[in-house]
Amino acid sequence: MFGNNWATGRNVFVGVGDLNKDGKADLVSRNAAGDLLRNNGNGAGSLSSTVKISTSWKAYKGLF
């Protein structure tokens, strides 16, 4: 489970469904540096540690 301020510096969030195909919803976000980040859901209301999945997304205004 995350503590306070775990999302500090992130400016876009998208619930993307099940990216890692484990049957649980995951979260993708973008930070102020433009990195695209993923947190896998655990199915019980919490998320795993953050994994950087891409860079250079700062130019995009949104994730859909």
mmCIF file of N, CA and C in Angstrom, residues 10-51:
data_model
loop_
_atom_site.group_PDB
_atom_site.id
_atom_site.type_symbol
_atom_site.label_atom_id
_atom_site.label_comp_id
_atom_site.label_asym_id
_atom_site.label_seq_id
_atom_site.Cartn_x
_atom_site.Cartn_y
_atom_site.Cartn_z
ATOM 1 N N ARG A 10 3.111 13.587 -10.362
ATOM 2 C CA ARG A 10 2.370 12.996 -11.483
ATOM 3 C C ARG A 10 1.244 13.947 -11.870
ATOM 4 N N ASN A 11 1.026 14.084 -13.166
ATOM 5 C CA ASN A 11 0.031 15.055 -13.605
ATOM 6 C C ASN A 11 -1.077 14.489 -14.477
ATOM 7 N N VAL A 12 -1.016 13.215 -14.801
ATOM 8 C CA VAL A 12 -2.069 12.543 -15.566
ATOM 9 C C VAL A 12 -2.180 11.116 -15.049
ATOM 10 N N PHE A 13 -3.419 10.647 -14.881
ATOM 11 C CA PHE A 13 -3.680 9.266 -14.446
ATOM 12 C C PHE A 13 -4.730 8.645 -15.348
ATOM 13 N N VAL A 14 -4.557 7.355 -15.678
ATOM 14 C CA VAL A 14 -5.529 6.633 -16.489
ATOM 15 C C VAL A 14 -5.674 5.223 -15.931
ATOM 16 N N GLY A 15 -6.914 4.840 -15.650
ATOM 17 C CA GLY A 15 -7.204 3.443 -15.331
ATOM 18 C C GLY A 15 -7.272 2.697 -16.651
ATOM 19 N N VAL A 16 -6.365 1.802 -16.890
ATOM 20 C CA VAL A 16 -6.188 1.224 -18.227
ATOM 21 C C VAL A 16 -6.681 -0.209 -18.361
ATOM 22 N N GLY A 17 -7.305 -0.725 -17.345
ATOM 23 C CA GLY A 17 -7.687 -2.132 -17.401
ATOM 24 C C GLY A 17 -6.522 -3.004 -16.970
ATOM 25 N N ASP A 18 -6.437 -4.166 -17.544
ATOM 26 C CA ASP A 18 -5.466 -5.175 -17.115
ATOM 27 C C ASP A 18 -4.286 -5.257 -18.089
ATOM 28 N N LEU A 19 -3.292 -4.423 -17.907
ATOM 29 C CA LEU A 19 -2.136 -4.417 -18.816
ATOM 30 C C LEU A 19 -1.271 -5.661 -18.724
ATOM 31 N N ASN A 20 -1.102 -6.185 -17.526
ATOM 32 C CA ASN A 20 -0.187 -7.325 -17.361
ATOM 33 C C ASN A 20 -0.897 -8.678 -17.383
ATOM 34 N N LYS A 21 -2.191 -8.667 -17.691
ATOM 35 C CA LYS A 21 -2.987 -9.884 -17.897
ATOM 36 C C LYS A 21 -3.022 -10.801 -16.680
ATOM 37 N N ASP A 22 -3.115 -10.194 -15.474
ATOM 38 C CA ASP A 22 -3.242 -10.998 -14.260
ATOM 39 C C ASP A 22 -4.669 -10.982 -13.703
ATOM 40 N N GLY A 23 -5.597 -10.350 -14.441
ATOM 41 C CA GLY A 23 -6.989 -10.310 -14.014
ATOM 42 C C GLY A 23 -7.326 -9.147 -13.080
ATOM 43 N N LYS A 24 -6.390 -8.226 -12.873
ATOM 44 C CA LYS A 24 -6.600 -7.091 -11.964
ATOM 45 C C LYS A 24 -6.320 -5.788 -12.702
ATOM 46 N N ALA A 25 -7.117 -4.752 -12.416
ATOM 47 C CA ALA A 25 -6.969 -3.458 -13.092
ATOM 48 C C ALA A 25 -5.667 -2.770 -12.691
ATOM 49 N N ASP A 26 -5.040 -2.112 -13.647
ATOM 50 C CA ASP A 26 -3.771 -1.428 -13.445
ATOM 51 C C ASP A 26 -3.943 0.075 -13.667
ATOM 52 N N LEU A 27 -2.935 0.849 -13.313
ATOM 53 C CA LEU A 27 -2.960 2.296 -13.425
ATOM 54 C C LEU A 27 -1.734 2.769 -14.197
ATOM 55 N N VAL A 28 -1.948 3.684 -15.147
ATOM 56 C CA VAL A 28 -0.847 4.318 -15.867
ATOM 57 C C VAL A 28 -0.902 5.801 -15.541
ATOM 58 N N SER A 29 0.260 6.409 -15.355
ATOM 59 C CA SER A 29 0.335 7.836 -15.065
ATOM 60 C C SER A 29 1.537 8.438 -15.774
ATOM 61 N N ARG A 30 1.553 9.771 -15.805
ATOM 62 C CA ARG A 30 2.686 10.496 -16.374
ATOM 63 C C ARG A 30 3.203 11.450 -15.309
ATOM 64 N N ASN A 31 4.514 11.546 -15.179
ATOM 65 C CA ASN A 31 5.077 12.502 -14.222
ATOM 66 C C ASN A 31 5.474 13.793 -14.932
ATOM 67 N N ALA A 32 5.888 14.780 -14.161
ATOM 68 C CA ALA A 32 6.230 16.093 -14.704
ATOM 69 C C ALA A 32 7.409 16.038 -15.669
ATOM 70 N N ALA A 33 8.264 15.031 -15.544
ATOM 71 C CA ALA A 33 9.400 14.875 -16.455
ATOM 72 C C ALA A 33 8.997 14.261 -17.789
ATOM 73 N N GLY A 34 7.742 13.781 -17.904
ATOM 74 C CA GLY A 34 7.267 13.183 -19.137
ATOM 75 C C GLY A 34 7.387 11.684 -19.200
ATOM 76 N N ASP A 35 7.779 11.040 -18.097
ATOM 77 C CA ASP A 35 7.890 9.578 -18.072
ATOM 78 C C ASP A 35 6.507 8.957 -17.924
ATOM 79 N N LEU A 36 6.256 7.857 -18.614
ATOM 80 C CA LEU A 36 5.030 7.104 -18.484
ATOM 81 C C LEU A 36 5.275 5.993 -17.468
ATOM 82 N N LEU A 37 4.401 5.898 -16.463
ATOM 83 C CA LEU A 37 4.601 4.995 -15.331
ATOM 84 C C LEU A 37 3.439 4.031 -15.202
ATOM 85 N N ARG A 38 3.693 2.837 -14.678
ATOM 86 C CA ARG A 38 2.645 1.836 -14.454
ATOM 87 C C ARG A 38 2.696 1.346 -13.019
ATOM 88 N N ASN A 39 1.507 1.171 -12.442
ATOM 89 C CA ASN A 39 1.364 0.501 -11.153
ATOM 90 C C ASN A 39 0.342 -0.605 -11.352
ATOM 91 N N ASN A 40 0.720 -1.834 -11.079
ATOM 92 C CA ASN A 40 -0.204 -2.958 -11.209
ATOM 93 C C ASN A 40 -1.127 -3.002 -10.006
ATOM 94 N N GLY A 41 -2.400 -3.280 -10.259
ATOM 95 C CA GLY A 41 -3.359 -3.442 -9.177
ATOM 96 C C GLY A 41 -3.231 -4.812 -8.538
ATOM 97 N N ASN A 42 -3.615 -4.909 -7.256
ATOM 98 C CA ASN A 42 -3.545 -6.211 -6.586
ATOM 99 C C ASN A 42 -4.920 -6.844 -6.401
ATOM 100 N N GLY A 43 -5.974 -6.171 -6.857
ATOM 101 C CA GLY A 43 -7.322 -6.708 -6.741
ATOM 102 C C GLY A 43 -7.963 -6.471 -5.392
ATOM 103 N N ALA A 44 -7.241 -5.839 -4.468
ATOM 104 C CA ALA A 44 -7.760 -5.582 -3.127
ATOM 105 C C ALA A 44 -7.696 -4.092 -2.777
ATOM 106 N N GLY A 45 -7.605 -3.234 -3.809
ATOM 107 C CA GLY A 45 -7.607 -1.801 -3.577
ATOM 108 C C GLY A 45 -6.248 -1.157 -3.412
ATOM 109 N N SER A 46 -5.194 -1.881 -3.690
ATOM 110 C CA SER A 46 -3.850 -1.321 -3.573
ATOM 111 C C SER A 46 -3.100 -1.546 -4.875
ATOM 112 N N LEU A 47 -1.955 -0.881 -5.008
ATOM 113 C CA LEU A 47 -1.151 -0.950 -6.220
ATOM 114 C C LEU A 47 0.278 -1.355 -5.895
ATOM 115 N N SER A 48 0.941 -1.947 -6.878
ATOM 116 C CA SER A 48 2.343 -2.336 -6.720
ATOM 117 C C SER A 48 3.249 -1.117 -6.838
ATOM 118 N N SER A 49 4.519 -1.347 -6.686
ATOM 119 C CA SER A 49 5.522 -0.301 -6.863
ATOM 120 C C SER A 49 5.483 0.222 -8.297
ATOM 121 N N THR A 50 5.944 1.436 -8.474
ATOM 122 C CA THR A 50 5.935 2.098 -9.772
ATOM 123 C C THR A 50 7.029 1.550 -10.683
ATOM 124 N N VAL A 51 6.646 1.323 -11.948
ATOM 125 C CA VAL A 51 7.581 0.884 -12.978
ATOM 126 C C VAL A 51 7.520 1.891 -14.120
#
